[in-house]
Amino acid sequence: MVFIRNILKFRWLVVVGAMFALSGYVAAFEFRYSERFFPGVSVAGIQVGGKTYDEVREYFSVKADGIMAAGLEFTLVGRSGERKIIIPAESSGLTADAIVEYFTVGDWESSVRDAYDFGRSGFWRSVGEQLSLRISDADFSFPAGAREEAVSSLLMRESKKILKPSRPAGFTFDSGTVGIAPEANGEKINLEKAISEINSRLAVFSSEPIRLEADYEVPETTADKLSEFSDFASRLADSTNLIFYYNGYRWRISGGHLITWLVLREENDIGVDTVKLEDFLTKTVAPVIDDPPQNSRFEMRYGKLIEIVPGKPGNVVDVKKTAERVEQIVSVAQRSFAGSRNLLLALASAGSQIDTDFKGGNIEIPLEVVRSEPKLSRKTIDQYEIKDLVGLSITGFKGSSDDRRKNIEIGVSKLNGLLIAPDEEFSAVNAIGEVNEEGGFV
C-alpha cells in the first residue's frame, strides 16, 4: 500500500510539475512577445510575427485606404486591342442616397485583432494555439470581396465596347431563294475568372493591376448544322404565312420572313429566336396598344440626373405566349412536312388556339397583352453612373405662328426627358406618336 501511495504521489508530482513547466513556458513566451504578434502568425498571407499591433494595423490601414480610393485597375485584352476599366469601391447613383457598391474591404480590423489574440485566449487554449504555431502558421484572411452582380454588370457593359460577340448561322430569304448566312466567331469576357482575380486581389489588399484576355467564343449554331434543315426551311417559306392580329390591326409575316427567325435549340431542334420576335412586336404592335407602360422621364440638373416624371405600368404584348404559339407552328410544320401532311390540317387536328384560313392559306395568331412595369425607372437605373450631359443643341423658331409654336411645344414635351440606353435604336417618330388633334396638336 505504501508503495502504491508513493507511485500515485510521484505521478501527482509529475503532473503538477508539467503544469508548472507549461505555465512557465506560456508566461515566458507571452513575456517575450508582450504586445507583439506571436511568430508563425500571418495576416492576409503576410508574416506579422514580432510586430506590434499598431504597426500591423497601420500597414493594412494604408493599403485599405489606398484600394478604396483608387479602386482596382482591370485591363481586358481582345483581338482588336485593350480596354482599361477602373472598378471603384462604390459610385453614386442618380441621387446622393443611391450608392452602388462594387467591392468591400469588410471589417478587416477584426481580422487583425483576431490574429493578435491568437495564443492569448485562456490558459489551455493559449497552450494549444502556441504549440500549434510550432507546427504550422496561422493565417487570418480579410472579409473583403466583390459584389458579383454589380461588378459583372460593369464588366459586361464595358466589354461590349471592345469585344465583338459571336453570331450564329441563320437562314436568309432573297428573291425567293433560301440561303444560310454563315456563323461568325467572337469573343466574350470570362466573368467567373474575372471575379476570382478581383477577389484574390482584395483578399490581400493588393492594388496590382489585373490583366485578363477574352475567351474565344464559337456559336452553337453553325452553317453545317443548319444545312440539315434547309429542305424544311424551303417548304416553310413556300407554304406558310403568319397573320398576327390585335384589336382590329393585322400584321402579315411571310414564310420567307419567318425562316429568318429560326434558331437551333438543344438536341438539334428548331425553334424561334424570341429576341427577333420581340423586336418585331415592339416596332409594329407596341405603338397601337392602349395604355402602354410609361418610362420615367429624367433631367440633368447640377451634374445629377433627376427623375422629373415617375414611370407607370401598362400593357405589353405577351411575348412568351406568342413565341410558344409560333414555335408550335414550327414544330407541327416539321412533323407534317416529314409525313407529307397538309400543315393547316395538322394544326387544326393538333387542337391549338391558332386560327387557320384554309382558303387563304394563312395561319392567324391572336396577340394577348399582359400588365408590365416600365423598363426605365429611378430604381432600375440607379446602378448606372450618369453624370454628364453628352450634347446640347438649340434652335430658334422666332416668327412662327401660334399654331406652330403649340405643335413644337407638344412635340418637345413627348421627347423631353427620355433616356436612351447604349446601342438602343431611337425613333423620334415613334416617340412622338400620331400627329393629330387627339394627341394635342393643332
Short mmCIF file of C-alpha atoms in Angstrom, two decimals:
data_model
loop_
_atom_site.label_atom_id
_atom_site.label_comp_id
_atom_site.label_asym_id
_atom_site.label_seq_id
_atom_site.Cartn_x
_atom_site.Cartn_y
_atom_site.Cartn_z
CA MET A 1 0.00 0.00 0.00
CA VAL A 2 2.83 2.35 0.86
CA PHE A 3 4.44 1.54 -2.48
CA ILE A 4 1.20 2.35 -4.37
CA ARG A 5 0.74 5.61 -2.46
CA ASN A 6 4.28 6.61 -3.34
CA ILE A 7 3.64 5.88 -7.02
CA LEU A 8 0.44 7.95 -7.01
CA LYS A 9 2.24 10.72 -5.18
CA PHE A 10 5.02 10.59 -7.74
CA ARG A 11 2.51 10.79 -10.63
CA TRP A 12 0.82 13.73 -8.97
CA LEU A 13 4.13 15.47 -8.60
CA VAL A 14 4.87 14.78 -12.28
CA VAL A 15 1.52 16.28 -13.37
CA VAL A 16 1.95 19.29 -11.12
CA GLY A 17 5.49 19.72 -12.38
CA ALA A 18 4.31 19.52 -16.01
CA MET A 19 1.66 22.15 -15.33
CA PHE A 20 4.23 24.42 -13.75
CA ALA A 21 6.50 23.84 -16.74
CA LEU A 22 3.70 24.67 -19.18
CA SER A 23 2.76 27.73 -17.17
CA GLY A 24 6.36 28.83 -17.19
CA TYR A 25 6.60 28.24 -20.94
CA VAL A 26 3.41 30.21 -21.64
CA ALA A 27 4.47 33.03 -19.32
CA ALA A 28 7.95 33.26 -20.84
CA PHE A 29 6.55 33.12 -24.38
CA GLU A 30 3.98 35.82 -23.70
CA PHE A 31 6.52 37.98 -21.88
CA ARG A 32 8.93 37.75 -24.79
CA TYR A 33 6.20 38.77 -27.25
CA SER A 34 4.39 41.19 -24.97
CA GLU A 35 2.25 43.49 -27.16
CA ARG A 36 3.58 41.77 -30.29
CA PHE A 37 2.22 39.15 -32.63
CA PHE A 38 3.46 35.62 -31.99
CA PRO A 39 5.84 34.12 -34.56
CA GLY A 40 4.01 31.98 -37.13
CA VAL A 41 1.01 34.34 -37.27
CA SER A 42 0.25 35.93 -40.63
CA VAL A 43 -2.45 38.30 -41.85
CA ALA A 44 -3.61 38.10 -45.48
CA GLY A 45 -0.57 35.96 -46.26
CA ILE A 46 1.94 38.39 -44.73
CA GLN A 47 4.03 37.27 -41.74
CA VAL A 48 3.49 39.64 -38.82
CA GLY A 49 5.30 37.73 -36.03
CA GLY A 50 7.26 40.06 -33.78
CA LYS A 51 5.46 43.20 -34.95
CA THR A 52 3.29 45.34 -32.71
CA TYR A 53 -0.46 45.59 -33.14
CA ASP A 54 -0.20 49.28 -34.08
CA GLU A 55 2.45 48.57 -36.74
CA VAL A 56 0.32 45.91 -38.43
CA ARG A 57 -2.87 47.90 -38.16
CA GLU A 58 -1.24 50.99 -39.67
CA TYR A 59 0.25 48.96 -42.52
CA PHE A 60 -3.09 47.49 -43.57
CA SER A 61 -4.92 50.75 -42.92
CA VAL A 62 -2.80 52.47 -45.58
CA LYS A 63 -3.42 49.62 -48.04
CA ALA A 64 -7.17 49.59 -47.34
CA ASP A 65 -7.48 53.36 -47.77
CA GLY A 66 -5.48 53.21 -51.00
CA ILE A 67 -7.56 50.48 -52.62
CA MET A 68 -10.82 52.12 -51.53
CA ALA A 69 -9.73 55.47 -53.01
CA ALA A 70 -8.16 54.28 -56.27
CA GLY A 71 -10.23 51.16 -56.93
CA LEU A 72 -8.96 48.21 -58.93
CA GLU A 73 -7.39 48.56 -62.36
CA PHE A 74 -8.69 45.96 -64.80
CA THR A 75 -7.43 45.55 -68.38
CA LEU A 76 -9.47 43.47 -70.80
CA VAL A 77 -7.48 42.21 -73.79
CA GLY A 78 -9.28 41.42 -77.03
CA ARG A 79 -8.24 40.78 -80.61
CA SER A 80 -8.88 44.40 -81.57
CA GLY A 81 -7.00 45.92 -78.65
CA GLU A 82 -7.22 46.56 -74.93
CA ARG A 83 -9.60 48.42 -72.68
CA LYS A 84 -8.68 49.62 -69.20
CA ILE A 85 -11.52 49.54 -66.72
CA ILE A 86 -11.36 51.07 -63.25
CA ILE A 87 -13.56 49.25 -60.77
CA PRO A 88 -14.34 51.69 -57.95
CA ALA A 89 -15.23 50.61 -54.45
CA GLU A 90 -18.53 52.42 -54.90
CA SER A 91 -20.15 55.09 -57.01
CA SER A 92 -23.07 57.47 -56.66
CA GLY A 93 -26.37 56.67 -58.30
CA LEU A 94 -28.90 59.17 -59.55
CA THR A 95 -29.28 60.70 -56.11
CA ALA A 96 -26.98 61.22 -53.16
CA ASP A 97 -28.65 58.42 -51.20
CA ALA A 98 -28.29 55.88 -54.04
CA ILE A 99 -24.89 54.21 -53.82
CA VAL A 100 -23.67 51.34 -55.99
CA GLU A 101 -21.10 49.21 -54.14
CA TYR A 102 -18.69 47.20 -56.31
CA PHE A 103 -16.46 45.76 -53.60
CA THR A 104 -15.84 45.99 -49.88
CA VAL A 105 -12.79 45.54 -47.65
CA GLY A 106 -15.06 44.48 -44.79
CA ASP A 107 -14.20 44.69 -41.12
CA TRP A 108 -10.51 43.99 -41.69
CA GLU A 109 -9.53 45.36 -38.27
CA SER A 110 -11.35 42.44 -36.64
CA SER A 111 -9.12 40.06 -38.61
CA VAL A 112 -6.03 41.89 -37.34
CA ARG A 113 -7.37 41.76 -33.77
CA ASP A 114 -8.13 38.02 -34.05
CA ALA A 115 -4.59 37.43 -35.32
CA TYR A 116 -3.14 39.37 -32.40
CA ASP A 117 -5.31 37.49 -29.87
CA PHE A 118 -4.25 34.09 -31.25
CA GLY A 119 -2.42 32.33 -28.39
CA ARG A 120 -3.75 34.75 -25.78
CA SER A 121 -7.22 33.39 -25.02
CA GLY A 122 -7.30 31.30 -21.83
CA PHE A 123 -4.60 29.02 -20.43
CA TRP A 124 -5.35 25.70 -22.11
CA ARG A 125 -6.44 27.25 -25.38
CA SER A 126 -3.38 29.50 -25.36
CA VAL A 127 -1.14 26.49 -24.80
CA GLY A 128 -2.72 24.64 -27.71
CA GLU A 129 -2.55 27.64 -30.06
CA GLN A 130 1.04 28.48 -29.14
CA LEU A 131 2.14 24.88 -29.62
CA SER A 132 0.31 24.75 -32.98
CA LEU A 133 2.46 27.65 -34.19
CA ARG A 134 5.48 25.37 -33.78
CA ILE A 135 3.96 23.05 -36.39
CA SER A 136 2.28 25.37 -38.91
CA ASP A 137 1.49 29.03 -39.46
CA ALA A 138 -1.88 30.56 -38.60
CA ASP A 139 -3.11 32.84 -41.36
CA PHE A 140 -6.00 35.26 -40.93
CA SER A 141 -7.77 36.45 -44.09
CA PHE A 142 -9.84 39.58 -44.64
CA PRO A 143 -13.61 39.52 -45.26
CA ALA A 144 -13.09 41.60 -48.40
CA GLY A 145 -14.86 40.68 -51.62
CA ALA A 146 -16.53 41.81 -54.83
CA ARG A 147 -20.25 42.47 -55.20
CA GLU A 148 -20.60 39.99 -58.05
CA GLU A 149 -23.80 41.32 -59.60
CA ALA A 150 -22.60 44.93 -59.72
CA VAL A 151 -19.09 44.06 -60.95
CA SER A 152 -20.45 41.66 -63.59
CA SER A 153 -22.81 44.34 -64.88
CA LEU A 154 -19.95 46.86 -65.09
CA LEU A 155 -17.58 44.45 -66.86
CA MET A 156 -20.23 43.26 -69.33
CA ARG A 157 -21.13 46.85 -70.18
CA GLU A 158 -17.51 47.84 -70.74
CA SER A 159 -16.58 44.64 -72.60
CA LYS A 160 -19.15 45.39 -75.31
CA LYS A 161 -17.05 48.42 -76.26
CA ILE A 162 -14.11 46.28 -77.35
CA LEU A 163 -15.22 42.65 -77.78
CA LYS A 164 -17.06 41.50 -80.88
CA PRO A 165 -19.73 38.93 -79.98
CA SER A 166 -20.22 35.73 -81.92
CA ARG A 167 -23.07 35.46 -84.43
CA PRO A 168 -24.89 32.18 -85.07
CA ALA A 169 -25.66 30.99 -88.58
CA GLY A 170 -29.17 31.78 -89.80
CA PHE A 171 -31.50 31.26 -92.73
CA THR A 172 -31.88 34.00 -95.32
CA PHE A 173 -34.54 34.54 -97.98
CA ASP A 174 -33.73 36.62 -101.03
CA SER A 175 -35.64 36.74 -104.33
CA GLY A 176 -37.48 33.53 -103.50
CA THR A 177 -34.29 31.63 -102.64
CA VAL A 178 -33.48 30.19 -99.21
CA GLY A 179 -29.85 30.54 -98.13
CA ILE A 180 -27.74 30.34 -94.98
CA ALA A 181 -25.72 33.22 -93.54
CA PRO A 182 -22.60 31.62 -92.02
CA GLU A 183 -21.73 31.92 -88.36
CA ALA A 184 -19.08 34.32 -87.10
CA ASN A 185 -16.77 33.57 -84.19
CA GLY A 186 -16.42 36.17 -81.48
CA GLU A 187 -15.09 36.94 -78.01
CA LYS A 188 -16.54 37.12 -74.54
CA ILE A 189 -15.31 38.01 -71.10
CA ASN A 190 -14.93 35.18 -68.60
CA LEU A 191 -16.84 36.71 -65.70
CA GLU A 192 -16.12 33.82 -63.33
CA LYS A 193 -12.38 34.20 -63.83
CA ALA A 194 -12.62 37.99 -63.62
CA ILE A 195 -14.44 37.85 -60.27
CA SER A 196 -11.91 35.30 -58.98
CA GLU A 197 -8.99 37.59 -59.91
CA ILE A 198 -10.68 40.55 -58.23
CA ASN A 199 -11.35 38.59 -55.05
CA SER A 200 -7.75 37.34 -54.93
CA ARG A 201 -6.52 40.95 -55.02
CA LEU A 202 -8.99 42.07 -52.38
CA ALA A 203 -8.06 39.18 -50.08
CA VAL A 204 -4.60 40.71 -49.59
CA PHE A 205 -5.43 44.38 -50.30
CA SER A 206 -3.32 44.24 -53.46
CA SER A 207 -3.63 47.09 -55.96
CA GLU A 208 -1.67 45.17 -58.62
CA PRO A 209 -3.43 45.67 -61.99
CA ILE A 210 -5.49 42.76 -63.32
CA ARG A 211 -4.96 41.71 -66.91
CA LEU A 212 -7.45 39.30 -68.48
CA GLU A 213 -7.59 38.00 -72.02
CA ALA A 214 -11.02 37.49 -73.57
CA ASP A 215 -12.21 33.96 -74.27
CA TYR A 216 -12.72 32.79 -77.83
CA GLU A 217 -16.42 32.21 -78.49
CA VAL A 218 -17.76 29.80 -81.11
CA PRO A 219 -21.53 29.94 -81.71
CA GLU A 220 -23.53 26.76 -81.18
CA THR A 221 -25.47 27.17 -84.42
CA THR A 222 -23.22 26.65 -87.43
CA ALA A 223 -23.98 26.60 -91.13
CA ASP A 224 -23.23 22.87 -91.25
CA LYS A 225 -25.76 22.10 -88.52
CA LEU A 226 -28.38 24.41 -90.02
CA SER A 227 -27.99 22.95 -93.52
CA GLU A 228 -29.72 19.78 -92.30
CA PHE A 229 -32.93 21.80 -92.11
CA SER A 230 -32.65 23.56 -95.49
CA ASP A 231 -35.42 21.50 -97.12
CA PHE A 232 -37.72 22.18 -94.19
CA ALA A 233 -36.96 25.92 -94.36
CA SER A 234 -37.71 25.97 -98.10
CA ARG A 235 -41.09 24.29 -97.64
CA LEU A 236 -41.94 26.57 -94.71
CA ALA A 237 -41.05 29.64 -96.79
CA ASP A 238 -43.20 28.45 -99.72
CA SER A 239 -46.31 27.36 -97.84
CA THR A 240 -46.67 29.41 -94.67
CA ASN A 241 -47.90 32.91 -93.93
CA LEU A 242 -48.48 34.14 -90.39
CA ILE A 243 -51.08 36.76 -89.56
CA PHE A 244 -50.78 38.42 -86.14
CA TYR A 245 -53.90 40.31 -85.12
CA TYR A 246 -54.89 42.54 -82.23
CA ASN A 247 -57.73 45.00 -81.62
CA GLY A 248 -58.61 45.31 -85.31
CA TYR A 249 -54.99 45.52 -86.52
CA ARG A 250 -53.34 42.80 -88.61
CA TRP A 251 -49.68 42.14 -89.47
CA ARG A 252 -48.63 39.62 -92.12
CA ILE A 253 -45.36 37.66 -91.82
CA SER A 254 -44.41 35.77 -94.96
CA GLY A 255 -42.82 32.34 -94.78
CA GLY A 256 -39.62 33.85 -96.14
CA HIS A 257 -39.51 36.29 -93.23
CA LEU A 258 -40.47 33.59 -90.73
CA ILE A 259 -37.50 31.35 -91.54
CA THR A 260 -35.10 34.20 -90.67
CA TRP A 261 -36.41 33.85 -87.11
CA LEU A 262 -35.49 30.17 -86.86
CA VAL A 263 -32.72 29.05 -84.49
CA LEU A 264 -31.31 25.71 -83.38
CA ARG A 265 -32.28 24.54 -79.91
CA GLU A 266 -30.66 21.78 -77.90
CA GLU A 267 -30.70 18.30 -79.40
CA ASN A 268 -30.82 19.79 -82.90
CA ASP A 269 -34.39 21.00 -82.59
CA ILE A 270 -35.66 24.04 -84.50
CA GLY A 271 -37.13 26.93 -82.51
CA VAL A 272 -37.83 30.66 -82.78
CA ASP A 273 -35.47 33.47 -81.84
CA THR A 274 -37.52 35.31 -79.22
CA VAL A 275 -35.25 38.37 -79.45
CA LYS A 276 -36.14 38.87 -83.13
CA LEU A 277 -39.81 38.18 -82.44
CA GLU A 278 -39.90 40.67 -79.56
CA ASP A 279 -38.12 43.25 -81.72
CA PHE A 280 -40.82 42.85 -84.39
CA LEU A 281 -43.63 43.13 -81.85
CA THR A 282 -42.03 46.19 -80.24
CA LYS A 283 -41.74 48.03 -83.53
CA THR A 284 -45.12 47.11 -85.01
CA VAL A 285 -47.60 46.18 -82.31
CA ALA A 286 -46.48 48.19 -79.29
CA PRO A 287 -47.34 51.61 -80.84
CA VAL A 288 -51.04 50.64 -81.23
CA ILE A 289 -51.54 49.12 -77.77
CA ASP A 290 -53.80 51.11 -75.48
CA ASP A 291 -52.25 52.19 -72.17
CA PRO A 292 -48.64 51.06 -72.75
CA PRO A 293 -46.09 51.31 -69.90
CA GLN A 294 -44.60 54.76 -69.49
CA ASN A 295 -40.91 55.04 -68.64
CA SER A 296 -39.76 57.63 -66.15
CA ARG A 297 -38.59 60.98 -67.53
CA PHE A 298 -35.31 62.50 -66.42
CA GLU A 299 -33.48 65.80 -66.46
CA MET A 300 -29.86 66.72 -65.81
CA ARG A 301 -29.63 69.28 -63.00
CA TYR A 302 -26.38 70.47 -61.48
CA GLY A 303 -24.49 67.38 -62.64
CA LYS A 304 -27.12 64.91 -61.45
CA LEU A 305 -29.81 63.03 -63.33
CA ILE A 306 -33.13 63.70 -61.62
CA GLU A 307 -36.40 61.85 -62.18
CA ILE A 308 -38.91 64.53 -63.20
CA VAL A 309 -41.84 62.26 -64.17
CA PRO A 310 -42.25 58.85 -62.49
CA GLY A 311 -42.92 55.87 -64.73
CA LYS A 312 -46.15 53.88 -64.64
CA PRO A 313 -47.11 50.28 -65.53
CA GLY A 314 -49.12 49.46 -68.63
CA ASN A 315 -49.98 46.81 -71.21
CA VAL A 316 -47.49 44.97 -73.43
CA VAL A 317 -47.77 42.03 -75.81
CA ASP A 318 -47.34 38.66 -74.11
CA VAL A 319 -44.14 37.76 -75.98
CA LYS A 320 -43.74 34.44 -74.20
CA LYS A 321 -47.18 33.15 -75.20
CA THR A 322 -46.75 34.47 -78.74
CA ALA A 323 -43.39 32.72 -79.07
CA GLU A 324 -44.90 29.47 -77.78
CA ARG A 325 -47.59 29.64 -80.46
CA VAL A 326 -45.11 30.35 -83.25
CA GLU A 327 -42.89 27.51 -82.04
CA GLN A 328 -45.93 25.24 -82.03
CA ILE A 329 -46.47 26.10 -85.68
CA VAL A 330 -42.83 25.33 -86.48
CA SER A 331 -42.98 22.04 -84.57
CA VAL A 332 -46.20 20.91 -86.26
CA ALA A 333 -44.76 22.00 -89.61
CA GLN A 334 -41.73 19.75 -89.10
CA ARG A 335 -43.92 16.74 -88.38
CA SER A 336 -46.43 17.46 -91.15
CA PHE A 337 -43.77 18.02 -93.80
CA ALA A 338 -41.95 14.84 -92.77
CA GLY A 339 -45.19 12.89 -93.14
CA SER A 340 -46.33 14.72 -96.31
CA ARG A 341 -49.37 16.09 -94.49
CA ASN A 342 -51.05 19.45 -95.00
CA LEU A 343 -49.76 21.95 -92.43
CA LEU A 344 -53.10 23.67 -91.90
CA LEU A 345 -54.92 20.36 -91.35
CA ALA A 346 -52.15 19.27 -88.98
CA LEU A 347 -52.56 22.46 -86.92
CA ALA A 348 -56.33 22.05 -86.82
CA SER A 349 -56.03 18.45 -85.65
CA ALA A 350 -53.47 19.47 -83.01
CA GLY A 351 -56.24 21.37 -81.21
CA SER A 352 -54.17 24.56 -80.96
CA GLN A 353 -55.53 28.04 -80.26
CA ILE A 354 -54.26 29.13 -83.65
CA ASP A 355 -56.74 30.05 -86.38
CA THR A 356 -56.21 28.51 -89.81
CA ASP A 357 -57.54 30.06 -93.00
CA PHE A 358 -57.76 27.15 -95.47
CA LYS A 359 -58.93 29.35 -98.32
CA GLY A 360 -56.21 31.98 -98.00
CA GLY A 361 -53.54 29.59 -96.74
CA ASN A 362 -52.82 31.81 -93.74
CA ILE A 363 -52.18 30.94 -90.10
CA GLU A 364 -53.67 33.55 -87.79
CA ILE A 365 -52.31 34.17 -84.30
CA PRO A 366 -54.15 36.35 -81.78
CA LEU A 367 -51.92 38.60 -79.70
CA GLU A 368 -52.61 38.91 -75.99
CA VAL A 369 -51.44 41.68 -73.68
CA VAL A 370 -50.21 41.49 -70.10
CA ARG A 371 -49.56 44.10 -67.44
CA SER A 372 -45.91 45.16 -67.23
CA GLU A 373 -43.77 47.55 -65.22
CA PRO A 374 -41.84 50.31 -67.04
CA LYS A 375 -38.39 49.34 -68.28
CA LEU A 376 -36.82 52.57 -67.06
CA SER A 377 -37.47 54.00 -63.63
CA ARG A 378 -35.42 55.54 -60.89
CA LYS A 379 -34.98 52.10 -59.34
CA THR A 380 -33.75 50.36 -62.49
CA ILE A 381 -31.15 52.95 -63.45
CA ASP A 382 -29.65 53.64 -60.04
CA GLN A 383 -26.91 51.17 -60.99
CA TYR A 384 -25.63 53.35 -63.85
CA GLU A 385 -23.22 56.23 -63.48
CA ILE A 386 -24.87 59.03 -65.45
CA LYS A 387 -23.22 62.33 -64.57
CA ASP A 388 -22.55 64.07 -67.86
CA LEU A 389 -24.66 65.83 -70.44
CA VAL A 390 -23.49 64.34 -73.76
CA GLY A 391 -24.62 67.16 -76.02
CA LEU A 392 -26.88 70.17 -76.33
CA SER A 393 -28.47 71.75 -79.40
CA ILE A 394 -30.52 74.94 -79.52
CA THR A 395 -32.62 76.23 -82.40
CA GLY A 396 -34.98 79.17 -82.61
CA PHE A 397 -38.43 79.48 -84.13
CA LYS A 398 -38.89 83.21 -83.90
CA GLY A 399 -41.67 84.47 -86.13
CA SER A 400 -43.61 81.20 -86.11
CA SER A 401 -47.38 81.22 -85.90
CA ASP A 402 -49.16 80.39 -82.67
CA ASP A 403 -50.23 77.02 -84.09
CA ARG A 404 -46.65 76.11 -84.99
CA ARG A 405 -45.44 77.18 -81.55
CA LYS A 406 -48.12 74.98 -80.00
CA ASN A 407 -47.14 71.98 -82.12
CA ILE A 408 -43.46 72.41 -81.26
CA GLU A 409 -44.28 72.53 -77.55
CA ILE A 410 -46.39 69.34 -77.83
CA GLY A 411 -43.69 67.51 -79.81
CA VAL A 412 -40.92 68.55 -77.42
CA SER A 413 -42.98 67.50 -74.40
CA LYS A 414 -43.23 63.99 -75.83
CA LEU A 415 -39.44 63.78 -76.29
CA ASN A 416 -38.15 65.69 -73.27
CA GLY A 417 -36.65 63.54 -70.50
CA LEU A 418 -36.42 60.27 -72.45
CA LEU A 419 -33.42 58.14 -71.51
CA ILE A 420 -31.80 56.11 -74.30
CA ALA A 421 -29.69 53.07 -73.43
CA PRO A 422 -26.31 52.37 -75.08
CA ASP A 423 -26.75 50.88 -78.57
CA GLU A 424 -30.52 51.41 -78.40
CA GLU A 425 -32.23 52.46 -81.62
CA PHE A 426 -34.34 55.56 -81.00
CA SER A 427 -37.15 56.78 -83.24
CA ALA A 428 -38.43 60.32 -82.75
CA VAL A 429 -41.43 59.44 -84.93
CA ASN A 430 -42.45 56.55 -82.66
CA ALA A 431 -41.79 58.60 -79.53
CA ILE A 432 -43.99 61.48 -80.72
CA GLY A 433 -46.73 59.13 -81.97
CA GLU A 434 -49.71 60.16 -84.06
CA VAL A 435 -49.67 63.83 -85.01
CA ASN A 436 -53.36 64.63 -84.71
CA GLU A 437 -55.82 66.57 -82.59
CA GLU A 438 -56.22 63.63 -80.18
CA GLY A 439 -52.50 63.90 -79.49
CA GLY A 440 -52.82 67.60 -78.64
CA PHE A 441 -51.61 69.00 -82.00
CA VAL A 442 -53.35 71.82 -83.85
#
